Coordinates of N, CA and C in Angstrom, one line a residue:
P1 N 37.9 -2.9 -17.0 CA 36.6 -2.2 -16.9 C 36.7 -0.8 -16.4
P2 N 35.7 0.1 -16.7 CA 35.7 1.5 -16.2 C 35.7 1.5 -14.7
G3 N 35.9 2.7 -14.2 CA 35.9 2.9 -12.7 C 34.5 2.6 -12.2
S4 N 34.5 2.0 -11.0 CA 33.3 1.7 -10.3 C 32.5 2.9 -9.9
P5 N 31.2 2.9 -10.0 CA 30.4 4.1 -9.5 C 30.2 4.0 -8.0
A6 N 30.8 3.0 -7.3 CA 30.6 2.9 -5.9 C 31.1 4.1 -5.1
E7 N 32.2 4.7 -5.6 CA 32.7 5.9 -4.9 C 31.8 7.1 -4.9
A8 N 31.2 7.3 -6.1 CA 30.2 8.4 -6.2 C 29.0 8.1 -5.4
I9 N 28.6 6.9 -5.3 CA 27.4 6.5 -4.5 C 27.7 6.7 -3.0
S10 N 28.9 6.3 -2.6 CA 29.3 6.5 -1.2 C 29.4 8.0 -0.9
A11 N 29.9 8.8 -1.8 CA 30.1 10.2 -1.6 C 28.7 10.9 -1.5
A12 N 27.7 10.3 -2.0 CA 26.3 10.9 -1.9 C 25.6 10.5 -0.6
G13 N 26.3 9.7 0.2 CA 25.8 9.3 1.5 C 25.0 8.0 1.5
V14 N 25.1 7.2 0.4 CA 24.4 5.9 0.3 C 25.4 4.8 0.2
A15 N 25.1 3.7 0.9 CA 25.9 2.5 0.9 C 25.7 1.8 -0.5
P16 N 26.8 1.7 -1.3 CA 26.6 1.0 -2.6 C 26.3 -0.5 -2.4
P17 N 25.7 -1.1 -3.4 CA 25.4 -2.5 -3.3 C 26.7 -3.3 -3.3
R18 N 26.8 -4.4 -2.5 CA 28.0 -5.2 -2.5 C 27.5 -6.7 -2.7
P19 N 28.2 -7.4 -3.6 CA 29.3 -6.9 -4.5 C 28.7 -6.1 -5.6
L20 N 29.5 -5.3 -6.2 CA 29.1 -4.5 -7.4 C 30.1 -4.8 -8.5
V21 N 29.6 -5.6 -9.5 CA 30.5 -6.2 -10.5 C 30.2 -5.6 -11.8
W22 N 31.3 -5.3 -12.5 CA 31.1 -4.7 -13.9 C 30.7 -5.9 -14.8
V23 N 29.7 -5.7 -15.6 CA 29.2 -6.8 -16.5 C 29.2 -6.3 -18.0
G24 N 29.5 -5.1 -18.3 CA 29.6 -4.7 -19.7 C 29.5 -3.2 -19.8
T25 N 29.9 -2.7 -21.0 CA 29.8 -1.3 -21.4 C 29.0 -1.3 -22.7
A26 N 28.0 -0.5 -22.8 CA 27.2 -0.3 -24.0 C 28.0 0.6 -25.0
A27 N 27.6 0.5 -26.3 CA 28.1 1.4 -27.3 C 27.8 2.9 -27.0
S28 N 26.8 3.1 -26.2 CA 26.5 4.5 -25.8 C 27.5 5.1 -24.9
G29 N 28.4 4.2 -24.3 CA 29.4 4.7 -23.3 C 28.9 4.4 -21.9
S30 N 27.7 4.0 -21.7 CA 27.2 3.7 -20.3 C 27.8 2.4 -19.9
S31 N 28.4 2.3 -18.7 CA 28.8 1.0 -18.2 C 27.7 0.4 -17.3
V32 N 27.7 -0.9 -17.2 CA 26.7 -1.6 -16.5 C 27.3 -2.4 -15.4
W33 N 26.9 -2.1 -14.1 CA 27.4 -2.8 -12.9 C 26.2 -3.5 -12.3
S34 N 26.5 -4.7 -11.7 CA 25.4 -5.5 -11.2 C 25.6 -6.1 -9.9
S35 N 24.5 -6.3 -9.1 CA 24.6 -6.9 -7.8 C 23.5 -7.8 -7.6
P36 N 23.7 -9.0 -7.1 CA 22.6 -10.0 -6.9 C 21.9 -9.6 -5.6
M37 N 20.6 -9.8 -5.5 CA 19.9 -9.5 -4.3 C 18.5 -10.1 -4.4
A38 N 17.8 -10.3 -3.3 CA 16.4 -10.7 -3.3 C 15.6 -9.5 -3.8
N39 N 14.5 -9.8 -4.5 CA 13.7 -8.7 -5.0 C 13.2 -7.7 -4.0
S40 N 12.8 -8.2 -2.8 CA 12.3 -7.4 -1.7 C 13.4 -6.4 -1.3
A41 N 14.7 -6.9 -1.2 CA 15.8 -6.0 -0.9 C 16.0 -5.0 -2.1
G42 N 15.8 -5.5 -3.3 CA 16.1 -4.7 -4.5 C 15.2 -3.5 -4.5
Q43 N 14.0 -3.6 -4.1 CA 13.1 -2.4 -4.1 C 13.7 -1.3 -3.2
T44 N 14.2 -1.7 -2.0 CA 14.7 -0.8 -1.0 C 16.0 -0.1 -1.5
V45 N 16.9 -1.0 -2.1 CA 18.2 -0.5 -2.6 C 17.9 0.5 -3.8
W46 N 17.0 0.1 -4.7 CA 16.6 0.9 -5.8 C 16.2 2.3 -5.3
A47 N 15.3 2.4 -4.3 CA 14.9 3.7 -3.8 C 16.0 4.5 -3.3
E48 N 16.9 3.9 -2.6 CA 18.1 4.6 -2.0 C 18.9 5.2 -3.1
L49 N 19.2 4.4 -4.1 CA 20.1 4.8 -5.2 C 19.4 5.9 -6.1
Q50 N 18.1 5.7 -6.4 CA 17.3 6.6 -7.2 C 17.3 8.0 -6.6
A51 N 17.2 8.0 -5.3 CA 17.2 9.3 -4.6 C 18.4 10.2 -4.8
V52 N 19.5 9.6 -5.1 CA 20.8 10.3 -5.3 C 21.2 10.2 -6.8
A53 N 20.4 9.8 -7.7 CA 20.7 9.6 -9.1 C 21.2 10.9 -9.7
G54 N 20.6 12.0 -9.4 CA 21.0 13.2 -10.0 C 22.4 13.6 -9.6
T55 N 22.9 13.2 -8.4 CA 24.2 13.5 -7.9 C 25.2 12.6 -8.4
T56 N 24.9 11.3 -8.5 CA 25.9 10.3 -8.9 C 26.0 10.0 -10.4
N57 N 25.0 10.5 -11.1 CA 25.0 10.3 -12.6 C 24.9 8.8 -12.9
V58 N 24.2 8.0 -12.1 CA 23.9 6.6 -12.4 C 22.5 6.3 -12.1
W59 N 21.9 5.3 -12.8 CA 20.5 5.0 -12.6 C 20.4 3.5 -12.2
P60 N 19.7 3.2 -11.1 CA 19.5 1.8 -10.7 C 18.3 1.2 -11.4
V61 N 18.4 -0.1 -11.7 CA 17.3 -0.7 -12.3 C 17.3 -2.2 -12.0
L62 N 16.2 -2.8 -11.7 CA 16.1 -4.2 -11.4 C 16.0 -4.9 -12.8
T63 N 16.8 -6.0 -12.9 CA 16.9 -6.7 -14.2 C 16.3 -8.1 -14.2
G64 N 15.7 -8.5 -13.1 CA 15.2 -9.9 -13.1 C 16.2 -10.9 -12.9
P65 N 16.1 -12.1 -13.5 CA 17.0 -13.2 -13.2 C 18.3 -13.2 -13.8
S66 N 18.6 -12.1 -14.7 CA 19.8 -12.0 -15.4 C 20.5 -10.7 -15.1
A67 N 21.8 -10.7 -14.9 CA 22.5 -9.5 -14.7 C 22.4 -8.6 -15.9
V68 N 22.5 -9.1 -17.1 CA 22.3 -8.4 -18.3 C 21.2 -9.2 -19.1
P69 N 19.9 -8.7 -19.1 CA 18.9 -9.4 -19.8 C 19.2 -9.6 -21.3
A70 N 18.6 -10.6 -21.9 CA 18.8 -10.9 -23.3 C 18.3 -9.8 -24.2
S71 N 17.3 -9.0 -23.6 CA 16.7 -7.9 -24.4 C 17.6 -6.7 -24.4
W72 N 18.7 -6.7 -23.6 CA 19.6 -5.5 -23.6 C 20.7 -5.8 -24.7
Q73 N 20.6 -5.1 -25.8 CA 21.6 -5.3 -26.9 C 22.6 -4.1 -26.7
L74 N 23.6 -4.4 -25.8 CA 24.5 -3.3 -25.5 C 25.3 -2.8 -26.7
A75 N 25.5 -3.6 -27.7 CA 26.2 -3.1 -28.9 C 25.4 -2.1 -29.7
A76 N 24.1 -2.1 -29.4 CA 23.2 -1.2 -30.1 C 22.9 0.0 -29.3
G77 N 23.4 0.1 -28.1 CA 23.2 1.3 -27.2 C 23.6 2.6 -27.8
R78 N 22.9 3.6 -27.5 CA 23.3 5.0 -28.0 C 23.0 6.0 -26.9
S79 N 23.7 7.1 -27.0 CA 23.4 8.2 -26.1 C 22.1 8.8 -26.5
A80 N 21.3 9.2 -25.5 CA 20.0 9.9 -25.8 C 20.3 11.2 -26.5
D81 N 21.5 11.8 -26.3 CA 21.8 13.0 -27.0 C 22.0 12.9 -28.4
D82 N 22.3 11.6 -28.9 CA 22.6 11.3 -30.3 C 21.4 10.9 -31.1
V83 N 20.2 10.8 -30.5 CA 19.0 10.3 -31.2 C 17.9 11.4 -31.0
V84 N 17.0 11.3 -32.0 CA 15.8 12.1 -31.9 C 14.7 11.3 -31.2
V85 N 14.3 11.7 -30.0 CA 13.2 11.0 -29.3 C 11.9 11.6 -29.7
P86 N 11.0 10.8 -30.4 CA 9.7 11.4 -30.9 C 8.7 11.7 -29.7
D87 N 7.7 12.4 -30.1 CA 6.6 12.6 -29.1 C 5.9 11.2 -29.0
A88 N 5.5 10.9 -27.7 CA 4.9 9.6 -27.5 C 3.4 9.5 -27.8
E89 N 2.7 10.6 -27.7 CA 1.3 10.6 -27.9 C 0.9 10.1 -29.3
P90 N 1.5 10.5 -30.4 CA 1.1 9.9 -31.7 C 1.5 8.5 -31.8
L91 N 2.6 8.1 -31.1 CA 3.0 6.6 -31.1 C 2.0 5.8 -30.4
L92 N 1.5 6.3 -29.3 CA 0.5 5.5 -28.5 C -0.8 5.5 -29.2
A93 N -1.2 6.6 -29.8 CA -2.5 6.6 -30.5 C -2.5 5.6 -31.7
A94 N -1.4 5.6 -32.4 CA -1.2 4.7 -33.6 C -1.3 3.2 -33.1
A95 N -0.6 3.0 -32.0 CA -0.6 1.6 -31.4 C -1.9 1.2 -30.9
L96 N -2.7 2.1 -30.3 CA -4.0 1.8 -29.8 C -4.9 1.5 -31.0
A97 N -4.8 2.1 -32.1 CA -5.7 1.9 -33.2 C -5.5 0.5 -33.8
V98 N -4.4 -0.1 -33.7 CA -4.2 -1.4 -34.2 C -4.1 -2.5 -33.2
A99 N -4.3 -2.2 -31.9 CA -4.2 -3.2 -30.8 C -5.4 -4.1 -30.9
P100 N -5.2 -5.3 -30.4 CA -6.3 -6.3 -30.4 C -7.5 -5.8 -29.7
P101 N -8.7 -6.1 -30.1 CA -9.9 -5.6 -29.4 C -9.8 -6.1 -27.9
A102 N -10.2 -5.2 -27.0 CA -10.2 -5.5 -25.6 C -11.6 -5.4 -25.0
E103 N -12.0 -6.2 -24.1 CA -13.2 -6.1 -23.4 C -13.3 -4.8 -22.6
P104 N -14.4 -4.1 -22.7 CA -14.5 -2.9 -21.9 C -14.6 -3.1 -20.4
G105 N -15.4 -4.2 -20.1 CA -15.6 -4.4 -18.7 C -16.6 -3.5 -18.0
F106 N -16.6 -3.5 -16.7 CA -17.5 -2.6 -16.0 C -16.8 -1.6 -15.1
R107 N -17.4 -0.4 -15.1 CA -16.8 0.6 -14.3 C -17.0 0.3 -12.8
S108 N -16.0 0.4 -12.0 CA -16.1 0.1 -10.6 C -15.3 1.2 -9.8
R109 N -15.3 1.1 -8.5 CA -14.6 2.1 -7.8 C -13.1 1.9 -7.9
L110 N -12.3 2.9 -7.8 CA -10.9 2.9 -7.9 C -10.3 2.1 -6.8
E111 N -9.5 1.1 -7.1 CA -8.9 0.3 -6.0 C -7.4 0.1 -6.3
P112 N -6.6 1.2 -6.0 CA -5.2 1.1 -6.2 C -4.5 0.2 -5.2
T113 N -3.4 -0.4 -5.5 CA -2.6 -1.1 -4.5 C -2.0 -0.1 -3.5
S114 N -1.7 -0.6 -2.3 CA -1.3 0.3 -1.3 C 0.2 0.6 -1.3
E115 N 1.0 -0.3 -2.0 CA 2.5 -0.1 -2.0 C 3.0 0.0 -3.4
A116 N 4.1 0.7 -3.6 CA 4.7 0.8 -4.9 C 5.7 -0.3 -5.1
V117 N 5.2 -1.5 -5.2 CA 6.1 -2.7 -5.4 C 6.0 -3.1 -6.9
V118 N 7.2 -3.1 -7.5 CA 7.2 -3.5 -8.9 C 7.8 -5.0 -9.0
E119 N 7.0 -5.8 -9.8 CA 7.5 -7.1 -10.0 C 8.8 -7.1 -10.9
A120 N 9.7 -8.0 -10.7 CA 10.9 -8.1 -11.6 C 11.1 -9.5 -12.0
D121 N 10.0 -10.2 -12.3 CA 9.9 -11.5 -12.9 C 10.1 -12.6 -11.8
V122 N 11.0 -12.5 -10.9 CA 11.3 -13.5 -9.9 C 11.5 -12.9 -8.6
S123 N 11.5 -13.7 -7.5 CA 11.6 -13.2 -6.2 C 13.1 -12.8 -5.9
A124 N 14.0 -13.4 -6.5 CA 15.4 -13.1 -6.4 C 16.0 -12.8 -7.7
G125 N 16.9 -11.8 -7.8 CA 17.4 -11.5 -9.1 C 18.6 -10.5 -8.9
Y126 N 18.7 -9.6 -9.9 CA 19.8 -8.6 -9.9 C 19.3 -7.2 -10.0
L127 N 20.1 -6.3 -9.4 CA 20.0 -4.9 -9.6 C 21.2 -4.4 -10.3
A128 N 20.9 -3.6 -11.4 CA 22.0 -3.0 -12.2 C 22.1 -1.6 -11.9
V129 N 23.3 -1.1 -12.0 CA 23.6 0.4 -11.9 C 24.2 0.8 -13.2
V130 N 23.5 1.7 -13.9 CA 24.0 2.1 -15.3 C 24.4 3.5 -15.2
T131 N 25.6 3.8 -15.7 CA 26.2 5.1 -15.6 C 25.8 6.0 -16.8
A132 N 25.9 7.3 -16.6 CA 25.7 8.3 -17.6 C 24.4 8.2 -18.3
T133 N 23.3 8.0 -17.6 CA 22.0 8.0 -18.2 C 20.9 8.3 -17.1
D134 N 19.8 8.8 -17.6 CA 18.6 9.0 -16.7 C 17.7 7.9 -16.9
G135 N 16.7 7.8 -16.1 CA 15.8 6.6 -16.1 C 15.1 6.5 -17.5
W136 N 14.4 7.5 -18.0 CA 13.7 7.3 -19.2 C 14.6 7.1 -20.4
Q137 N 15.9 7.5 -20.3 CA 16.9 7.3 -21.4 C 17.5 5.9 -21.4
L138 N 17.3 5.2 -20.3 CA 18.0 3.9 -20.2 C 17.7 2.9 -21.3
P139 N 16.5 2.8 -21.8 CA 16.3 1.9 -22.9 C 17.2 2.1 -24.1
V140 N 17.4 3.4 -24.4 CA 18.3 3.8 -25.5 C 19.8 3.4 -25.2
A141 N 20.2 3.8 -23.9 CA 21.6 3.6 -23.5 C 22.0 2.1 -23.5
V142 N 21.1 1.2 -23.2 CA 21.4 -0.2 -23.1 C 20.9 -1.0 -24.3
G143 N 20.3 -0.4 -25.3 CA 19.8 -1.1 -26.5 C 18.7 -2.0 -26.2
F144 N 17.6 -1.5 -25.5 CA 16.4 -2.3 -25.2 C 15.6 -2.4 -26.5
E145 N 15.9 -3.3 -27.4 CA 15.4 -3.3 -28.7 C 14.3 -4.4 -28.9
G146 N 13.2 -4.0 -29.6 CA 12.3 -5.0 -30.1 C 11.3 -5.5 -29.1
V147 N 11.4 -5.3 -27.9 CA 10.5 -5.8 -26.9 C 9.1 -5.2 -27.1
G148 N 8.1 -6.0 -27.2 CA 6.8 -5.5 -27.5 C 6.6 -4.9 -28.8
G149 N 7.6 -5.1 -29.7 CA 7.5 -4.5 -31.0 C 7.9 -3.0 -31.1
W150 N 8.5 -2.5 -30.0 CA 9.0 -1.1 -29.9 C 10.5 -1.1 -30.0
S151 N 11.0 0.0 -30.7 CA 12.4 0.2 -30.7 C 12.8 0.8 -29.4
S152 N 14.1 0.9 -29.1 CA 14.6 1.5 -27.9 C 14.2 3.0 -27.8
V153 N 14.3 3.7 -28.9 CA 13.9 5.1 -28.9 C 12.4 5.3 -28.6
E154 N 11.6 4.4 -29.1 CA 10.2 4.4 -28.8 C 9.9 4.1 -27.4
H155 N 10.5 3.1 -26.8 CA 10.4 2.9 -25.4 C 10.8 4.2 -24.6
A156 N 11.9 4.8 -25.0 CA 12.3 6.0 -24.3 C 11.3 7.1 -24.4
A157 N 10.7 7.2 -25.6 CA 9.6 8.2 -25.8 C 8.5 8.1 -24.9
V158 N 8.0 6.8 -24.7 CA 6.9 6.6 -23.8 C 7.3 6.8 -22.4
L159 N 8.5 6.4 -22.0 CA 8.9 6.6 -20.6 C 9.1 8.1 -20.3
R160 N 9.6 8.9 -21.3 CA 9.7 10.3 -21.0 C 8.4 11.0 -20.9
Y161 N 7.4 10.6 -21.7 CA 6.0 11.1 -21.6 C 5.4 10.8 -20.3
W162 N 5.5 9.5 -19.8 CA 5.0 9.2 -18.5 C 5.7 9.8 -17.4
S163 N 7.0 10.1 -17.5 CA 7.8 10.7 -16.5 C 7.2 12.2 -16.3
R164 N 6.8 12.8 -17.4 CA 6.3 14.1 -17.3 C 4.8 14.1 -16.8
R165 N 4.0 13.2 -17.3 CA 2.6 13.2 -17.0 C 2.3 12.6 -15.6
Y166 N 3.0 11.5 -15.3 CA 2.7 10.8 -14.1 C 3.8 10.7 -13.1
Q167 N 4.9 11.5 -13.4 CA 6.1 11.4 -12.6 C 6.6 10.0 -12.4
A168 N 6.6 9.3 -13.5 CA 7.0 7.8 -13.5 C 8.5 7.7 -13.5
D169 N 9.0 6.8 -12.7 CA 10.5 6.5 -12.6 C 10.7 5.0 -13.0
L170 N 11.6 4.8 -13.8 CA 11.9 3.4 -14.2 C 12.6 2.6 -13.1
V171 N 11.9 1.5 -12.7 CA 12.4 0.6 -11.6 C 13.0 -0.6 -12.2
A172 N 12.3 -1.2 -13.2 CA 12.8 -2.5 -13.7 C 12.8 -2.5 -15.2
L173 N 13.8 -3.2 -15.8 CA 13.9 -3.3 -17.3 C 14.4 -4.7 -17.5
T174 N 13.5 -5.7 -17.6 CA 13.9 -7.1 -17.7 C 13.9 -7.6 -19.1
E175 N 14.0 -8.9 -19.2 CA 14.0 -9.5 -20.6 C 12.7 -9.2 -21.3
S176 N 11.6 -9.2 -20.6 CA 10.3 -9.0 -21.3 C 9.4 -8.0 -20.6
G177 N 9.9 -7.1 -19.8 CA 9.0 -6.2 -19.1 C 9.6 -4.9 -18.7
V178 N 8.8 -4.0 -18.3 CA 9.1 -2.7 -17.8 C 8.4 -2.5 -16.5
G179 N 9.1 -2.0 -15.4 CA 8.4 -1.7 -14.2 C 8.6 -0.3 -13.8
L180 N 7.6 0.4 -13.4 CA 7.6 1.8 -13.1 C 7.1 2.1 -11.7
R181 N 7.7 3.1 -11.1 CA 7.1 3.7 -9.9 C 6.4 5.0 -10.3
I182 N 5.1 5.1 -9.9 CA 4.3 6.2 -10.4 C 4.0 7.1 -9.2
N183 N 4.6 8.3 -9.3 CA 4.5 9.2 -8.1 C 3.3 10.2 -8.2
R184 N 2.6 10.2 -9.4 CA 1.4 11.0 -9.6 C 0.4 10.2 -10.4
P185 N -0.2 9.2 -9.8 CA -1.1 8.4 -10.6 C -2.5 9.1 -10.8
P186 N -3.3 8.7 -11.7 CA -4.6 9.3 -11.9 C -5.4 9.2 -10.7
R187 N -6.3 10.2 -10.5 CA -7.2 10.2 -9.3 C -8.7 10.2 -9.7
T188 N -9.1 10.3 -10.9 CA -10.5 10.2 -11.3 C -10.7 9.1 -12.3
H189 N -11.9 8.7 -12.5 CA -12.3 7.7 -13.4 C -11.8 8.0 -14.8
E190 N -12.1 9.3 -15.2 CA -11.7 9.7 -16.6 C -10.2 9.7 -16.8
A191 N -9.5 10.2 -15.9 CA -8.0 10.2 -16.0 C -7.5 8.7 -16.0
A192 N -8.1 7.9 -15.2 CA -7.7 6.5 -15.0 C -7.9 5.7 -16.4
L193 N -9.0 6.0 -17.0 CA -9.3 5.3 -18.3 C -8.4 5.8 -19.4
S194 N -8.0 7.1 -19.3 CA -7.1 7.6 -20.3 C -5.7 7.0 -20.1
A195 N -5.3 6.8 -18.8 CA -4.0 6.1 -18.6 C -4.1 4.7 -19.0
A196 N -5.2 4.0 -18.8 CA -5.4 2.6 -19.1 C -5.2 2.5 -20.6
E197 N -5.8 3.4 -21.4 CA -5.7 3.3 -22.9 C -4.2 3.4 -23.3
E198 N -3.5 4.3 -22.6 CA -2.0 4.4 -22.9 C -1.3 3.2 -22.5
I199 N -1.6 2.6 -21.4 CA -0.9 1.4 -21.0 C -1.2 0.3 -21.9
Y200 N -2.5 0.2 -22.3 CA -2.9 -0.9 -23.3 C -2.2 -0.7 -24.6
A201 N -2.1 0.5 -25.1 CA -1.5 0.7 -26.4 C 0.0 0.3 -26.3
Y202 N 0.6 0.5 -25.2 CA 2.0 0.2 -25.0 C 2.3 -1.3 -24.8
C203 N 1.4 -1.9 -24.0 CA 1.5 -3.3 -23.6 C 0.2 -4.0 -23.5
P204 N -0.4 -4.4 -24.7 CA -1.7 -5.0 -24.7 C -1.8 -6.2 -23.8
D205 N -0.7 -6.9 -23.6 CA -0.7 -8.2 -22.9 C -1.2 -8.0 -21.4
V206 N -1.1 -6.7 -20.9 CA -1.5 -6.5 -19.5 C -3.0 -6.7 -19.4
V207 N -3.7 -6.6 -20.5 CA -5.2 -6.9 -20.5 C -5.4 -8.3 -21.0
T208 N -4.9 -8.6 -22.2 CA -5.3 -9.8 -22.9 C -4.7 -11.0 -22.2
S209 N -3.6 -10.9 -21.5 CA -3.1 -12.0 -20.7 C -3.1 -11.7 -19.2
G210 N -3.8 -10.7 -18.8 CA -3.8 -10.2 -17.4 C -5.1 -9.9 -16.9
V211 N -5.4 -8.7 -16.7 CA -6.6 -8.3 -15.9 C -7.9 -8.5 -16.7
G212 N -7.9 -8.6 -18.0 CA -9.1 -9.0 -18.8 C -9.9 -7.9 -19.4
S213 N -9.9 -6.7 -18.9 CA -10.8 -5.7 -19.4 C -10.1 -4.3 -19.2
M214 N -10.6 -3.3 -20.0 CA -10.0 -2.0 -19.9 C -10.4 -1.3 -18.5
W215 N -11.6 -1.5 -18.1 CA -12.0 -0.9 -16.8 C -11.3 -1.6 -15.6
A216 N -11.0 -2.9 -15.7 CA -10.2 -3.5 -14.7 C -8.8 -2.9 -14.6
L217 N -8.3 -2.7 -15.8 CA -7.0 -2.0 -15.9 C -7.0 -0.6 -15.3
A218 N -8.1 0.1 -15.7 CA -8.2 1.5 -15.2 C -8.4 1.7 -13.7
T219 N -9.2 0.8 -13.1 CA -9.5 0.9 -11.7 C -8.6 0.2 -10.8
T220 N -7.6 -0.5 -11.3 CA -6.6 -1.2 -10.4 C -5.2 -0.7 -10.7
I221 N -4.6 -1.2 -11.8 CA -3.2 -0.9 -12.1 C -3.0 0.6 -12.4
A222 N -3.8 1.2 -13.3 CA -3.6 2.6 -13.7 C -3.6 3.6 -12.6
V223 N -4.3 3.3 -11.5 CA -4.3 4.2 -10.4 C -3.4 3.8 -9.2
S224 N -2.6 2.8 -9.4 CA -1.6 2.4 -8.4 C -0.3 3.0 -8.5
P225 N 0.5 3.0 -7.4 CA 1.8 3.7 -7.4 C 2.9 2.9 -8.1
A226 N 2.6 1.7 -8.7 CA 3.5 0.9 -9.5 C 2.9 0.3 -10.6
W227 N 3.5 0.3 -11.8 CA 3.0 -0.4 -13.0 C 4.0 -1.5 -13.4
S228 N 3.6 -2.7 -13.4 CA 4.4 -3.8 -13.9 C 3.9 -4.3 -15.2
L229 N 4.5 -4.0 -16.3 CA 4.1 -4.2 -17.6 C 5.0 -5.3 -18.3
R230 N 4.4 -6.4 -18.7 CA 5.2 -7.5 -19.2 C 4.5 -8.0 -20.5
W231 N 5.4 -8.2 -21.5 CA 4.9 -8.8 -22.8 C 5.1 -10.3 -22.7
T232 N 4.0 -11.0 -23.0 CA 4.0 -12.5 -23.0 C 4.1 -13.1 -24.4
T233 N 3.9 -12.3 -25.4 CA 4.0 -12.8 -26.8 C 5.0 -12.1 -27.6

């Protein structure tokens, strides 16, 4: 296996996860290292590693109950420098136009959650450290293909757009979901509804199998510091 990123993590002043085991290398060249941990601990370790990601050139991500989720097609991984990542806004607009009808619901006061906790499918699971990639690029690097009907490049396009608009950081990439920490969530009803439409276009199941209406999405999840988006179909 390639050299462990533990040395670079230690040099950045952060204790690397132990054990840290090599579990594969994608065709993109990014190597994947994994460590088992309780999800509550995973949130803390993720935050520590993400804070030094720019120095270490690795990105931490919770992967749920599998060290390498089935949705990660490592053989299909590519470097983000080798692909053209499209603008996300036209992709989301097209997806919203063909999404299943959603109940509008009732406008209510904004009720964000108080903590930036991202679900990762189960209470205990794995945290991966992926080398040579940034957070929004990670779907391309590990070949996160077909989930929700999106290609890995399209997933990356949406994450790049949200990283710029909401300062979103990728926390979890599981077999069927994406978890984000949102550092600049919407603060008005209008901005929240706009974000809810983007979330619904990307992952309609968050409404149809979850909160039930667009205004429920806008006034709770969209304004919260964490988005847990999971496809159930």
